[in-house]
Each structure stands twice: as C-alpha cells, then as structure tokens.
Coordinates of C-alpha atoms and ligand atoms in Angstrom, one line a residue:
M1 CA 33.3 2.3 -28.7
S2 CA 32.1 -0.8 -30.5
N3 CA 28.8 -2.5 -31.2
V4 CA 28.2 -5.7 -29.2
I5 CA 25.5 -8.2 -29.5
V6 CA 24.9 -9.7 -26.1
K7 CA 23.9 -13.4 -26.4
V8 CA 22.3 -15.9 -24.1
P9 CA 25.0 -17.7 -22.2
D10 CA 25.3 -21.4 -21.3
L11 CA 22.0 -22.4 -19.7
G12 CA 23.3 -25.6 -18.4
G13 CA 21.7 -27.7 -21.0
S14 CA 18.2 -26.0 -20.9
E15 CA 16.8 -25.0 -24.3
N16 CA 13.9 -22.9 -25.5
V17 CA 13.7 -21.1 -22.2
E18 CA 11.0 -18.5 -21.9
I19 CA 11.8 -14.8 -21.4
I20 CA 9.5 -13.6 -18.6
E21 CA 10.9 -10.1 -18.2
I22 CA 13.0 -7.6 -20.0
S23 CA 14.7 -5.4 -17.5
V24 CA 16.0 -2.7 -19.9
A25 CA 14.8 -0.6 -22.8
V26 CA 16.4 0.9 -25.9
G27 CA 18.3 4.0 -24.9
D28 CA 19.1 2.7 -21.3
R29 CA 22.6 2.8 -20.2
V30 CA 23.5 -0.6 -18.6
E31 CA 26.4 -1.5 -16.4
V32 CA 28.4 -4.7 -16.4
E33 CA 26.4 -7.3 -14.5
Q34 CA 23.2 -5.3 -14.7
D35 CA 20.3 -7.7 -15.3
L36 CA 19.0 -7.6 -18.9
I37 CA 16.4 -10.3 -19.0
V38 CA 14.8 -12.9 -16.8
L39 CA 14.4 -16.4 -18.0
E40 CA 12.3 -19.1 -16.6
T41 CA 12.2 -22.8 -17.0
D42 CA 9.5 -24.8 -15.3
K43 CA 11.8 -25.1 -12.3
A44 CA 13.9 -22.0 -12.1
T45 CA 14.2 -18.4 -12.9
M46 CA 17.5 -16.8 -14.0
E47 CA 18.6 -13.3 -14.5
V48 CA 20.9 -12.8 -17.4
P49 CA 23.3 -9.9 -16.7
S50 CA 25.1 -7.8 -19.2
S51 CA 28.6 -8.6 -20.2
H52 CA 29.4 -5.0 -21.1
A53 CA 28.6 -1.5 -20.1
G54 CA 27.0 0.6 -22.8
V55 CA 23.9 2.0 -24.2
V56 CA 21.2 -0.4 -25.5
T57 CA 20.6 0.3 -29.2
E58 CA 18.2 -2.5 -30.0
L59 CA 16.2 -5.2 -28.2
L60 CA 16.4 -8.4 -30.2
V61 CA 13.9 -10.3 -28.0
K62 CA 10.6 -9.7 -26.3
V63 CA 8.7 -11.2 -23.4
G64 CA 7.3 -14.6 -24.2
D65 CA 10.1 -15.4 -26.7
T66 CA 12.0 -18.6 -26.0
V67 CA 15.8 -18.6 -26.2
S68 CA 18.7 -21.1 -26.0
E69 CA 22.4 -20.7 -25.5
G70 CA 23.7 -18.3 -28.2
S71 CA 20.4 -16.6 -28.9
D72 CA 20.8 -12.8 -29.5
I73 CA 19.4 -10.7 -26.6
L74 CA 20.2 -7.2 -27.5
A75 CA 22.6 -4.8 -29.2
L76 CA 24.5 -2.2 -27.3
T77 CA 27.1 0.3 -28.0
S78 CA 29.9 -0.7 -25.7
E79 CA 32.8 1.1 -24.3
V80 CA 36.0 -0.7 -25.2
S81 CA 37.3 -0.4 -21.7
D82 CA 34.5 -2.5 -20.2
E83 CA 35.3 -5.9 -19.2
P84 CA 32.9 -8.8 -19.5
V85 CA 31.4 -10.2 -16.4
A86 CA 34.2 -11.7 -14.3
D87 CA 32.2 -14.8 -13.5
A88 CA 31.4 -15.3 -17.1
A89 CA 34.9 -15.2 -18.4
V90 CA 35.1 -18.9 -18.9
D91 CA 33.2 -18.9 -22.2
A92 CA 33.7 -15.3 -23.2
P93 CA 36.0 -14.5 -26.0
A94 CA 39.3 -13.0 -24.9
E95 CA 38.5 -9.8 -26.6
P96 CA 35.6 -8.1 -24.8
A97 CA 34.8 -5.8 -27.7
A98 CA 34.0 -8.8 -29.8
V99 CA 30.7 -8.6 -31.5
V100 CA 29.5 -11.7 -29.9
E101 CA 29.6 -12.3 -26.2
E102 CA 28.6 -15.4 -24.4
P103 CA 28.9 -14.8 -20.7
E104 CA 27.8 -17.5 -18.4
V105 CA 24.6 -16.7 -16.6
A106 CA 25.8 -14.7 -13.7
V107 CA 24.3 -17.1 -11.3
E108 CA 26.1 -18.4 -8.4
A109 CA 24.3 -21.6 -8.5
P110 CA 24.8 -24.1 -5.8
E111 CA 26.1 -27.3 -7.0
A112 CA 24.1 -28.8 -4.4
V113 CA 21.3 -28.3 -2.0
V114 CA 21.2 -31.7 -0.7
E115 CA 23.2 -32.6 2.3
E116 CA 26.8 -33.3 1.5
P117 CA 28.2 -35.3 4.3
A118 CA 31.7 -34.1 4.4
A119 CA 31.6 -33.7 8.2
V120 CA 29.9 -36.9 8.9
P121 CA 30.7 -39.2 6.1
A122 CA 29.8 -42.3 8.0
T123 CA 26.2 -41.2 8.4
N124 CA 25.6 -39.3 5.3
T125 CA 27.2 -41.5 2.8
A126 CA 25.6 -44.6 4.0
T127 CA 21.9 -45.0 4.1
P128 CA 20.8 -45.2 7.8
S129 CA 19.2 -48.5 8.4
A130 CA 17.7 -47.5 11.8
S131 CA 17.1 -44.3 13.6
E132 CA 20.3 -42.3 14.0
T133 CA 21.1 -38.8 15.0
I134 CA 23.3 -37.1 12.5
E135 CA 24.8 -33.7 11.9
L136 CA 23.8 -32.1 8.7
T137 CA 26.4 -30.1 6.9
V138 CA 26.2 -27.4 4.2
P139 CA 26.6 -29.0 0.8
D140 CA 28.8 -27.8 -2.1
L141 CA 27.8 -24.3 -2.8
G142 CA 29.4 -24.1 -6.3
G143 CA 32.3 -22.2 -5.0
A144 CA 30.3 -19.6 -3.1
T145 CA 31.5 -18.7 0.3
D146 CA 30.1 -16.9 3.3
V147 CA 26.6 -17.5 2.1
D148 CA 23.7 -15.8 4.0
I149 CA 21.1 -17.9 5.7
I150 CA 17.8 -16.1 5.0
E151 CA 15.4 -18.5 6.3
L152 CA 15.1 -21.5 8.7
S153 CA 12.3 -23.4 7.1
V154 CA 11.1 -25.7 9.9
E155 CA 10.9 -25.5 13.7
P156 CA 13.2 -27.7 15.9
G157 CA 11.2 -30.7 16.9
A158 CA 9.4 -30.9 13.5
S159 CA 9.1 -34.0 11.5
V160 CA 10.5 -33.7 8.1
E161 CA 10.4 -35.8 5.0
A162 CA 13.4 -36.3 2.8
E163 CA 13.6 -33.3 0.5
D164 CA 11.8 -31.0 2.7
S165 CA 13.5 -27.7 2.7
L166 CA 15.4 -27.0 6.0
L167 CA 17.3 -23.8 5.1
V168 CA 17.2 -21.1 2.5
L169 CA 20.5 -19.6 1.6
E170 CA 21.2 -16.7 -0.6
T171 CA 24.2 -15.4 -2.5
D172 CA 24.4 -12.2 -4.5
K173 CA 22.7 -14.0 -7.4
A174 CA 21.0 -17.1 -6.2
S175 CA 18.8 -18.3 -3.5
M176 CA 18.7 -21.9 -2.8
D177 CA 17.1 -24.2 -0.4
V178 CA 18.8 -27.0 1.4
P179 CA 16.6 -30.0 1.7
A180 CA 16.7 -32.7 4.3
P181 CA 18.7 -35.7 3.1
Y182 CA 16.5 -38.1 5.1
A183 CA 13.1 -38.2 6.7
G184 CA 13.3 -37.7 10.5
T185 CA 13.0 -35.2 13.3
L186 CA 14.9 -32.0 13.3
V187 CA 16.5 -31.9 16.7
E188 CA 18.1 -28.5 16.5
F189 CA 19.6 -25.8 14.3
K190 CA 23.2 -24.9 14.8
V191 CA 22.8 -21.7 12.8
A192 CA 20.5 -18.7 12.8
V193 CA 19.0 -16.4 10.2
G194 CA 21.7 -13.9 9.2
D195 CA 24.6 -16.3 9.8
K196 CA 27.0 -16.9 7.0
V197 CA 27.9 -20.5 6.1
N198 CA 30.3 -22.3 3.9
E199 CA 30.5 -25.8 2.5
G200 CA 30.9 -28.3 5.3
D201 CA 29.6 -26.2 8.1
V202 CA 27.3 -28.1 10.5
Y203 CA 23.9 -26.4 10.4
A204 CA 21.5 -28.8 12.1
V205 CA 21.1 -32.1 13.9
L206 CA 18.5 -34.6 12.6
T207 CA 17.3 -37.9 14.0
T208 CA 16.5 -40.0 11.1
S209 CA 13.3 -42.0 11.2
N210 CA 13.4 -45.8 11.1
S211 CA 11.9 -45.7 7.7
A212 CA 14.5 -43.4 6.3
T213 CA 16.0 -45.3 3.4
T214 CA 17.5 -43.4 0.6
P215 CA 19.1 -40.1 0.8
V216 CA 17.6 -37.3 -1.4
T217 CA 20.3 -37.8 -4.0
A218 CA 21.9 -40.9 -4.9
P219 CA 25.6 -40.8 -4.5
V220 CA 27.9 -40.9 -7.5
S221 CA 29.9 -43.4 -5.7
E222 CA 29.6 -45.0 -2.3
S223 CA 31.9 -42.5 -0.8
A224 CA 31.0 -39.4 -2.6
P225 CA 27.4 -38.6 -3.0
E226 CA 26.6 -36.2 -5.8
P227 CA 24.0 -33.6 -5.0
V228 CA 21.1 -32.4 -7.0
P229 CA 20.6 -28.8 -7.9
M230 CA 17.8 -27.3 -6.0
A231 CA 16.5 -25.3 -8.9
E232 CA 16.2 -28.4 -11.0
K233 CA 14.6 -30.6 -8.4
P234 CA 11.0 -30.0 -7.5
A235 CA 9.8 -32.0 -4.5
S236 CA 8.2 -34.5 -6.7
A237 CA 11.2 -35.1 -8.9
P238 CA 12.4 -38.6 -8.9
T239 CA 15.6 -39.3 -7.0
P240 CA 18.4 -39.9 -9.5
S241 CA 19.5 -43.4 -9.6
K242 CA 23.1 -44.5 -9.2
A243 CA 23.2 -45.1 -12.9
E244 CA 22.3 -41.5 -13.8
P245 CA 23.7 -39.4 -11.0
A246 CA 25.3 -36.7 -13.1
A247 CA 22.3 -36.0 -15.2
A248 CA 20.5 -34.2 -12.4
A249 CA 23.6 -32.5 -11.2
Q250 CA 25.0 -31.2 -14.4
G251 CA 22.8 -28.2 -14.8
V252 CA 23.8 -26.8 -11.5
E253 CA 27.1 -25.5 -12.5
T254 CA 25.7 -22.9 -14.8
K255 CA 22.3 -22.0 -13.6
A256 CA 19.7 -22.0 -10.9
L257 CA 18.9 -18.7 -9.6
E258 CA 16.0 -19.5 -7.5
S259 CA 13.7 -22.3 -7.0
K260 CA 10.1 -21.5 -7.9
A261 CA 9.2 -24.1 -5.3
V262 CA 11.0 -22.3 -2.6
V263 CA 9.5 -19.0 -3.5
E264 CA 6.0 -20.4 -3.8
G265 CA 6.5 -22.0 -0.4
K266 CA 6.9 -18.4 0.9
D267 CA 3.9 -17.3 -1.0
V268 CA 5.9 -14.9 -3.0
Y269 CA 7.4 -15.3 -6.4
A270 CA 10.5 -13.1 -6.8
G271 CA 14.0 -13.4 -8.1
P272 CA 17.0 -13.2 -5.8
S273 CA 17.8 -9.6 -6.8
S274 CA 14.2 -8.6 -6.0
R275 CA 14.4 -10.4 -2.7
R276 CA 17.7 -8.7 -1.9
L277 CA 16.2 -5.3 -2.7
A278 CA 13.2 -6.1 -0.6
R279 CA 15.4 -7.0 2.4
Q280 CA 17.5 -3.9 1.9
L281 CA 14.4 -1.8 2.0
G282 CA 12.7 -3.8 4.7
V283 CA 9.8 -4.7 2.4
D284 CA 7.6 -7.6 3.2
L285 CA 7.3 -9.3 -0.2
T286 CA 4.0 -10.9 0.7
K287 CA 2.5 -7.4 0.5
V288 CA 3.9 -6.6 -2.9
K289 CA 1.8 -7.3 -6.0
G290 CA 3.9 -8.8 -8.8
S291 CA 3.5 -7.5 -12.3
G292 CA 5.7 -9.9 -14.0
A293 CA 4.8 -13.1 -15.7
R294 CA 2.8 -15.4 -13.4
N295 CA 2.7 -12.5 -10.9
R296 CA 6.5 -12.5 -10.4
I297 CA 7.6 -9.6 -8.2
T298 CA 10.1 -7.4 -10.0
K299 CA 12.4 -4.8 -8.6
D300 CA 10.1 -2.1 -10.1
D301 CA 7.2 -3.6 -8.2
I302 CA 9.1 -3.2 -5.0
R303 CA 10.1 0.3 -5.8
A304 CA 6.5 1.2 -6.7
Y305 CA 5.3 -0.3 -3.4
V306 CA 7.8 1.7 -1.4
K307 CA 7.1 4.9 -3.4
G308 CA 3.4 4.4 -2.7
L309 CA 4.0 4.0 1.0
V310 CA 6.2 7.2 1.0
Q311 CA 3.5 9.1 -0.8
Q312 CA 0.8 8.0 1.5
A313 CA 3.0 8.9 4.5
E314 CA 3.8 12.3 3.1
S315 CA 0.1 13.0 2.4
G316 CA -0.5 12.4 6.1
Q317 CA -2.4 9.2 5.8
V318 CA -2.5 8.1 9.4
A319 CA -2.7 4.4 8.7
V320 CA 0.8 4.5 7.4
M321 CA 2.2 7.1 9.7
S322 CA 1.0 5.5 12.8
G323 CA 1.5 1.9 11.7
S324 CA -2.0 1.2 12.7
G325 CA -2.0 -2.0 10.8
I326 CA -5.0 -1.1 8.6
P327 CA -4.7 -3.2 5.6
A328 CA -4.2 -1.3 2.4
V329 CA -6.9 -1.4 -0.2
P330 CA -5.5 -3.6 -3.0
E331 CA -4.4 -1.9 -6.1
I332 CA -6.5 -2.7 -9.1
D333 CA -5.8 -2.4 -12.7
F334 CA -9.2 -0.9 -13.8
S335 CA -8.2 -1.0 -17.4
Q336 CA -8.9 -4.7 -17.4
F337 CA -12.6 -3.8 -17.0
G338 CA -12.9 -1.1 -19.6
E339 CA -11.5 2.2 -20.9
I340 CA -10.0 4.5 -18.3
D341 CA -7.8 7.5 -18.0
L342 CA -5.8 8.8 -15.0
R343 CA -6.5 12.4 -13.9
P344 CA -4.3 14.1 -11.3
M345 CA -6.1 15.0 -8.0
S346 CA -6.1 18.7 -7.2
K347 CA -4.0 19.8 -4.3
I348 CA -7.2 20.6 -2.4
K349 CA -8.6 17.2 -3.1
K350 CA -5.5 15.5 -1.8
L351 CA -5.5 17.7 1.3
T352 CA -9.2 17.0 1.9
A353 CA -8.5 13.2 1.4
A354 CA -5.7 13.3 4.0
N355 CA -7.8 15.4 6.5
M356 CA -10.8 13.2 6.1
S357 CA -8.8 10.0 6.6
R358 CA -7.2 11.6 9.7
A359 CA -10.5 12.6 11.1
W360 CA -12.2 9.3 10.2
L361 CA -9.4 7.3 11.8
N362 CA -8.9 9.4 14.9
V363 CA -12.4 10.4 15.9
P364 CA -14.9 8.0 17.4
H365 CA -17.9 9.4 15.6
V366 CA -21.5 9.4 16.7
T367 CA -24.2 10.9 14.6
Q368 CA -27.6 12.0 15.8
F369 CA -30.5 13.0 13.6
D370 CA -33.4 15.4 14.1
E371 CA -35.7 17.6 12.0
A372 CA -36.4 21.3 12.5
D373 CA -39.6 22.9 11.4
M374 CA -38.4 25.7 9.2
S375 CA -41.8 26.8 7.9
D376 CA -41.7 30.1 9.8
L377 CA -38.0 30.6 8.9
D378 CA -38.9 30.1 5.2
A379 CA -41.9 32.3 5.4
F380 CA -39.8 35.1 6.9
R381 CA -37.0 34.5 4.4
N382 CA -39.4 34.8 1.5
D383 CA -40.8 38.1 3.0
M384 CA -37.2 39.4 3.1
K385 CA -36.2 38.3 -0.4
A386 CA -37.0 41.6 -2.1
E387 CA -35.0 43.5 0.5
A388 CA -32.2 41.0 0.1
E389 CA -32.1 41.7 -3.6
R390 CA -32.0 45.4 -2.9
R391 CA -29.0 44.8 -0.7
G392 CA -27.4 42.8 -3.5
M393 CA -27.4 39.5 -1.8
K394 CA -29.1 36.1 -1.7
L395 CA -31.0 35.1 1.4
T396 CA -30.9 31.3 1.8
P397 CA -31.5 29.4 5.0
M398 CA -27.7 29.3 5.6
P399 CA -27.3 32.5 7.6
F400 CA -30.1 31.5 9.9
L401 CA -28.5 28.1 10.4
I402 CA -25.1 29.8 11.1
K403 CA -26.7 32.1 13.7
A404 CA -28.7 29.2 15.3
A405 CA -25.6 27.0 15.5
A406 CA -23.5 29.9 17.0
L407 CA -26.1 30.6 19.7
A408 CA -26.5 26.9 20.4
L409 CA -22.7 26.7 21.0
R410 CA -23.1 29.6 23.5
V411 CA -25.9 27.8 25.3
E412 CA -24.1 24.4 25.2
P413 CA -20.4 25.2 25.5
S414 CA -19.5 21.5 25.7
F415 CA -19.7 21.6 21.9
N416 CA -17.3 24.6 21.7
V417 CA -14.1 22.7 22.6
S418 CA -11.2 20.9 21.1
L419 CA -9.1 18.1 22.5
H420 CA -5.7 19.1 23.6
A421 CA -2.8 17.3 22.0
D422 CA -1.5 16.2 25.4
G423 CA -4.6 14.0 25.8
E424 CA -5.0 15.4 29.3
H425 CA -7.0 18.6 28.6
I426 CA -10.0 20.0 26.9
V427 CA -9.6 23.4 25.2
Q428 CA -12.7 25.4 26.0
K429 CA -13.2 28.2 23.5
H430 CA -14.8 31.5 24.4
Y431 CA -15.3 32.7 20.8
V432 CA -17.7 31.3 18.3
H433 CA -16.4 30.9 14.7
I434 CA -18.5 28.9 12.3
G435 CA -17.1 27.0 9.3
M436 CA -19.3 26.5 6.2
A437 CA -18.4 23.7 3.8
V438 CA -18.4 25.0 0.2
D439 CA -18.4 22.8 -2.9
T440 CA -15.9 24.3 -5.4
P441 CA -14.6 23.1 -8.7
N442 CA -11.3 22.3 -7.0
G443 CA -12.8 20.4 -4.1
L444 CA -14.3 21.0 -0.7
M445 CA -13.3 24.2 1.2
V446 CA -14.4 25.4 4.6
P447 CA -14.2 29.2 5.0
V448 CA -14.9 30.4 8.6
I449 CA -17.2 33.2 9.7
R450 CA -15.8 34.8 12.7
D451 CA -17.8 35.7 15.8
A452 CA -21.0 34.4 14.2
D453 CA -22.8 34.6 17.5
Q454 CA -22.4 38.4 17.5
K455 CA -23.6 39.1 13.9
G456 CA -27.0 39.7 12.5
I457 CA -28.7 37.8 9.7
W458 CA -27.9 40.4 7.0
Q459 CA -24.2 40.4 7.9
L460 CA -24.0 36.6 8.1
A461 CA -25.8 36.4 4.7
E462 CA -23.4 38.9 3.2
E463 CA -20.3 37.2 4.6
S464 CA -21.4 33.7 3.7
N465 CA -22.2 34.8 0.2
E466 CA -18.8 36.5 -0.1
L467 CA -16.8 33.6 1.4
A468 CA -18.6 31.0 -0.8
A469 CA -17.9 33.1 -3.9
K470 CA -14.2 33.5 -2.9
A471 CA -13.9 29.8 -2.2
R472 CA -15.3 28.9 -5.7
A473 CA -12.9 31.4 -7.2
G474 CA -10.0 29.9 -5.4
K475 CA -9.3 33.2 -3.6
L476 CA -9.7 32.3 0.0
K477 CA -6.8 33.3 2.2
P478 CA -5.5 30.7 4.7
A479 CA -6.6 32.9 7.6
E480 CA -10.2 32.8 6.3
M481 CA -10.2 29.0 6.7
Q482 CA -8.8 28.8 10.2
G483 CA -10.1 28.9 13.7
G484 CA -13.5 27.3 13.2
C485 CA -15.4 25.9 16.2
F486 CA -18.2 24.1 14.4
T487 CA -18.9 23.4 10.8
I488 CA -22.1 23.4 8.8
S489 CA -22.2 21.3 5.7
S490 CA -25.3 21.9 3.6
L491 CA -26.4 19.7 0.8
G492 CA -29.9 21.1 1.1
A493 CA -29.9 22.7 -2.3
M494 CA -29.0 19.4 -3.9
G495 CA -31.4 16.9 -2.2
G496 CA -31.2 13.9 0.0
T497 CA -32.9 13.0 3.2
G498 CA -29.8 12.7 5.4
F499 CA -26.1 12.0 5.6
T500 CA -23.5 11.6 8.3
P501 CA -20.8 14.3 8.0
I502 CA -17.3 13.7 9.2
V503 CA -16.1 15.9 12.1
N504 CA -13.7 18.6 10.8
T505 CA -10.9 18.1 13.3
P506 CA -9.7 19.7 15.6
E507 CA -13.4 20.7 15.9
V508 CA -15.5 18.2 17.8
A509 CA -18.8 18.5 16.0
I510 CA -20.4 19.2 12.6
M511 CA -23.9 19.6 11.3
G512 CA -25.1 18.1 8.0
V513 CA -28.1 19.8 6.5
S514 CA -30.3 18.0 3.9
K515 CA -33.2 19.1 1.8
A516 CA -36.3 20.4 3.5
Q517 CA -39.6 18.8 2.6
I518 CA -43.2 19.5 3.4
K519 CA -44.4 16.8 5.8
P520 CA -47.7 16.2 7.6
I521 CA -47.0 17.1 11.3
W522 CA -49.5 16.4 14.1
N523 CA -50.2 19.6 15.9
G524 CA -52.3 18.0 18.7
K525 CA -55.5 18.4 16.8
E526 CA -54.7 17.6 13.2
F527 CA -52.0 17.0 10.7
E528 CA -50.5 20.2 9.4
P529 CA -48.2 20.6 6.4
R530 CA -44.9 21.8 7.7
N531 CA -41.5 22.4 6.0
M532 CA -39.2 20.0 7.8
L533 CA -35.5 20.4 7.6
P534 CA -33.5 17.1 8.1
L535 CA -30.4 17.7 10.3
A536 CA -27.6 15.4 11.4
V537 CA -25.0 16.3 14.0
S538 CA -21.8 14.1 14.1
Y539 CA -19.6 14.5 17.2
D540 CA -16.4 13.3 18.6
H541 CA -17.4 11.0 21.4
R542 CA -14.1 11.5 23.2
A543 CA -15.1 15.1 23.8
I544 CA -18.9 15.0 23.8
N545 CA -21.4 12.7 25.4
G546 CA -24.8 11.7 23.9
A547 CA -26.6 13.8 26.6
D548 CA -24.6 16.9 25.6
C549 CA -25.6 16.4 22.0
G550 CA -29.2 15.9 23.0
R551 CA -29.2 19.3 24.8
F552 CA -27.3 21.0 22.0
F553 CA -29.4 19.6 19.3
T554 CA -32.7 20.4 21.0
T555 CA -31.5 24.0 21.5
L556 CA -30.5 24.2 17.8
V557 CA -33.7 22.8 16.5
A558 CA -35.7 25.0 18.7
M559 CA -33.9 28.1 17.3
I560 CA -34.4 27.1 13.7
S561 CA -38.0 26.2 14.3
D562 CA -38.7 29.5 16.1
I563 CA -36.4 32.2 14.7
R564 CA -37.6 34.7 17.3
R565 CA -35.2 32.9 19.6
L566 CA -32.3 34.1 17.5
V567 CA -32.7 37.6 18.7
L568 CA -33.0 36.7 22.4
Ligands
CAO601 N1 -33.6 22.6 1.8 C1 -34.2 23.1 0.8 N2 -33.8 24.1 0.0 C2 -32.6 24.6 0.3 C3 -31.9 24.1 1.4 C4 -32.4 23.1 2.2 N3 -31.8 22.6 3.3 N4 -30.7 24.8 1.5 C5 -30.7 25.7 0.5 N5 -31.8 25.6 -0.2 C6 -32.2 26.3 -1.4 C7 -31.9 27.8 -1.2 O1 -32.9 28.4 -0.5 C8 -31.8 28.2 -2.6 O2 -33.1 28.3 -3.2 P1 -33.7 29.7 -3.4 O3 -32.8 30.5 -4.3 O4 -35.0 29.4 -4.1 O5 -33.9 30.4 -2.1 C9 -31.1 27.0 -3.3 O6 -31.4 25.9 -2.4 C10 -29.6 27.2 -3.5 O7 -29.0 27.5 -2.4 P2 -27.4 27.7 -2.4 O8 -26.8 26.4 -2.4 O9 -27.0 28.6 -3.5 O10 -27.1 28.4 -1.1 P3 -26.9 28.0 0.4 O11 -26.7 29.2 1.2 O12 -28.0 27.1 0.9 O13 -25.6 27.1 0.4 C11 -23.3 26.6 0.2 C12 -24.3 27.7 0.2 C13 -21.9 27.3 0.0 C14 -23.3 25.9 1.5 C15 -23.6 25.6 -0.9 O14 -23.6 26.3 -2.1 C16 -22.6 24.5 -1.0 O15 -21.5 24.7 -1.5 N6 -23.0 23.4 -0.5 C17 -22.1 22.2 -0.6 C18 -21.6 21.8 0.8 C19 -20.9 20.5 0.7 O16 -20.4 20.1 -0.4 N7 -20.8 19.8 1.8 C20 -20.0 18.6 1.8 C21 -20.9 17.5 2.2 S1 -20.0 16.1 2.8 O17 -18.6 16.3 2.4

C-alpha cells in the first residue's frame, strides 16, 4: 500500500482548464482508468482517469477550480500491485507507487477529423479547382483502430460546406466528428452506423462544388496535409495557414474527448462515456436532463433516468408499460423556488396513484350531473337520529345513497358490468356490491359492502360505519376491498358543488356526491326551499352509452328524492 497523489496529465498545451465534474468522493474505491474528474475547455471536455486503483483519501480540487498539467487532483491509498493506465505510460514514472503520477489523459483523441487523403492523394492533397467527384477517407485516428461509426450526420444528396460534420466516430474514450474537407454535394456514404472503420477507409463520395477552394486544413506540405483536431476546431475557427499547420494539430495527440459542437449539434451535451452508457442502456439522451455544468449529462443522470423509468414501470404506470408515448412531466428542482422537504409516499398512496393513472389512461370517461331533492330523506334521517344513537351508530345520507345506487343497478343492469380482458365480451354481474371511498390518513381506500341491494338502511349504516372505521384504522382485509360493482365517493361533508370522479376500474361507473344545499325549486306554483344534493356519475363510455346513463341516473335521483321507492 502506498499513498499516491494523482495529478493532471498533459493537456496538450491547454492551461487553466475548468473542472466541471468530480466523479468520485472521499472513501470511494476507484479502479485503474476509472474517471476521476471531467475537465472542459471552451472546445472540448475530457475525462481524467485514475492511474491507480485504491481508495480516495482526499479530494484536492473542487468543481469550478481550474487546473493545468501537474495540478494535484486527489490523494488515494494505492495498492502497489496496480499499474498505471497503460495508455498513459509515456509520461508516467517507471515506478507506479511513486507519490506523483502523471498519466496522459486517457483520451484516444483523433489526430484528425479532417479528411486525410491517403486513398485519393491526387484529389485530397490538391485543392480542386473545378467540380470533381472524390472519395473521402477516414483520417488519422491517433492510433485508434476499428472505430465505431455512431452517426451519419447528413443525408446523401445534401449540400455541405467545408467543415460540416459528415460522420461521428467513437472510441472507448473519445467521440469525434469527421468534417467535409471541401464544400460540395455528398453523393453517397460507403459506410453505415455501426460499421467499424480505420484510417484510410473510404467512407463517402463527395462532388466538390466549383467554389471549393481550400480544404478544411491546410496541409503541412503539398503532399501531406496535416489535419486539425476536431475538439479544438469549432466551425468558426480559422483554417490554419501553411505557416502554422502544427499549431492547430498539436493538441490532438493528448486530448480531445468530445467536441462540444458535435454534442450541441445533437442537442445533448454529454461525454463519451455517458454516451456509451446511454447506448448500452438504449437511452435517448435527448430525454435525459443534465445535472452537470452547463447541463452536461453525467452517467449518474442516465442511471437516474433509467431508475425512474423502472420505478414507474414497476408501479404500473401504463404510460411507461404500454409505451403509449405520453411525454413525461419534466422533473423540477423545487428547491430553487424555496424551502422543501421530501416525504415518502405511503404504499396506499402509491397504489392509488398507479390505479388512478391506469383508469384515467384506459377509460374514456364521460361525466353526467344531476341534483336529487333530498329534503324528505333528510327529514326522515333526522327523525331517526335518536334511534340511530340508541343503536350506537351514526345515520348519515350514505346508507340511503348506497341503497339507492344498488337498486338503480338492479333496474339498469347495463351499469352492473365490467369489460372482459379479451375485448370481446361484457361481464354482466348478477350481484350488487357497492364500494365506498373512504378518506384515511394513509390515503384513499374503498371498502365494499356486499349485496347492498338486499340489505336494509340500518344494516347498511352499520356496515358503512364499521368499514369506514376499519379503513381509517388501517385494518381492512383485502377481501373487504374486492368485488365492487359501483363506487360512491362522497365529499358531501366537506363541501363543493360538484366534481368528476374517476371510474374505479374494473367497475364501469362511479358516483361523486357533493354538499347538499337549500335551493329555491319551482313546484309548479311557487318556489319552494328544497335540500338539493349535487351528484355526478362518471362512466366508461366503452361499456355504457349516454342513454344508459340517462336512465340509470334518473332512476337513482328518483330513489333519493323519494325514499319510499327504496322499499319497493
Ligand atoms: N351534503 C351535506 N351534508 C352531508 C353530506 C352531503 N352530501 N354527506 C354527509 N353530510 C353530513 C353528514 O350528514 C354528517 O352530518 P351530521 O352528523 O350532522 O349528520 C357530516 O356531513 C359528516 O358525515 P361523514 O363524512 O362523517 O359521514 P358520511 O357517511 O357522509 O361519509 C365517508 C362517510 C366514509 C364516505 C366519508 O367520511 C369520507 O371519507 N369521505 C371522503 C371520500 C373521498 O375522499 N372521496 C374521494 C373523492 S375523489 O378522489
């Protein structure tokens, strides 16, 4: 074991380069070649890998610091047996346990991204004076071989300007674009995405335009053009002159992970390793929100994105499961607006959320509204209150509504159905079980009163009281929440003039009850104060037609308005 200070390697001449990301923390165990920090110049981002395996004991830099070759990055306790990064051996001391290491940036930087005309020297080394059709060959890739093509940047037939990117290549460590050496028309590609290429491979055919004059990079000599590093050459960069050819090319040998210009052109900003991870996981980077500097997408962002998708899928969110293409709600960092804290959702709330999303997305909802005159019901209920107390129960409108709904389902059986999963059948039920939504500290629960059509008001009052109490105490058994045919959701005690409840699938209809109010109702001779109960029935329009609902609702309202009908 020895202590090692990992230092910034040769940055190809760049100095005071900003650290935009620190990929490890104190206590982390890092492997050889594992990324430690990400640097960014105004043209390129670079990931600096570790020269040793070991445990990080101290970070000597922070995000926003600027560093140059030789700056300390971090201290780690290294295992002697670890070798420094193979690629970096050039500048590394012979003894890997040395306190100071200077690995090269583990970047397989292309020496060139500009067409290097090995295959067609006559056309590529000389400036075309008139329109010519030339084969474009893969330039010097800095020693990298079998490099993946990850993108063809233009369509055959497209006009391109000199320096327009034609291809994007990617090695383990670097992505690089290959720009057109001349303006012209791209006749065809000789390669496809996924192909592997090497220096000198023909990848496209280009017909140069008459106006094509100077190739993207000025040649070092007449016969050997010197390419320019992609990462150091934004589209607007001046073309190096003959007198200064090496200046633009020098940095290539030691750096250039990724051109910001390339990434921005794809509307994402991510390093090669992030892009590689995204490809491995099949993640569309345009959908990932970057948390790094200037919204750079980190590997953690990709992992968080995938984790989010998996969690949504596991919680049954249909949008993800069915690939319905519903755009995700963008994630927002609410702490930017003020103080927040994160509280875990209860299991019931998560389940309700999944059930509601499923119902909302699957069921074509229609909601109809009506009012029932519950003046007589209320008068009767008040008359019975004393007896209810003697029976040890509370008599609210709820048991009357349950009874009325159960009988209306009997009268209008088109409401007492479910859609069969095969999409070919309707399941007609010959029993009537009514669900009752109960607001509990843990979330919404729906206990079910069985055979409600066959029970009297006292029994329904007793059962609804008991089930509501059990729900609030978290003591409902699964069987007590199953088998419902129709649900009643009452917000009557709380207020509101109406709401549109969501069908509690696999049921096909639900009734929302709002707060009764005394209203002036015309009785044919005069306005009379009546206690009017606002009701809403939402139904699944796949199973129920508006006319069915009209009949069902009229029956239901008639039963609530004249409770004598409940005993018929
Ligand atoms: N209009 C006016 N008053 C009403 C009313 C209405 N529609 N419904 C109930 N009330 C009155 C009751 O009569 C009672 O008053 P009294 O004691 O003076 O008689 C008072 O409001 C409280 O009733 P309650 O809420 O205790 O009892 P309930 O039987 O009406 O309701 C239950 C029981 C379990 C349905 C209810 O407590 C509940 O949890 N509701 C929430 C349902 C819910 O959250 N739905 C989800 C909506 S959308 O997701």
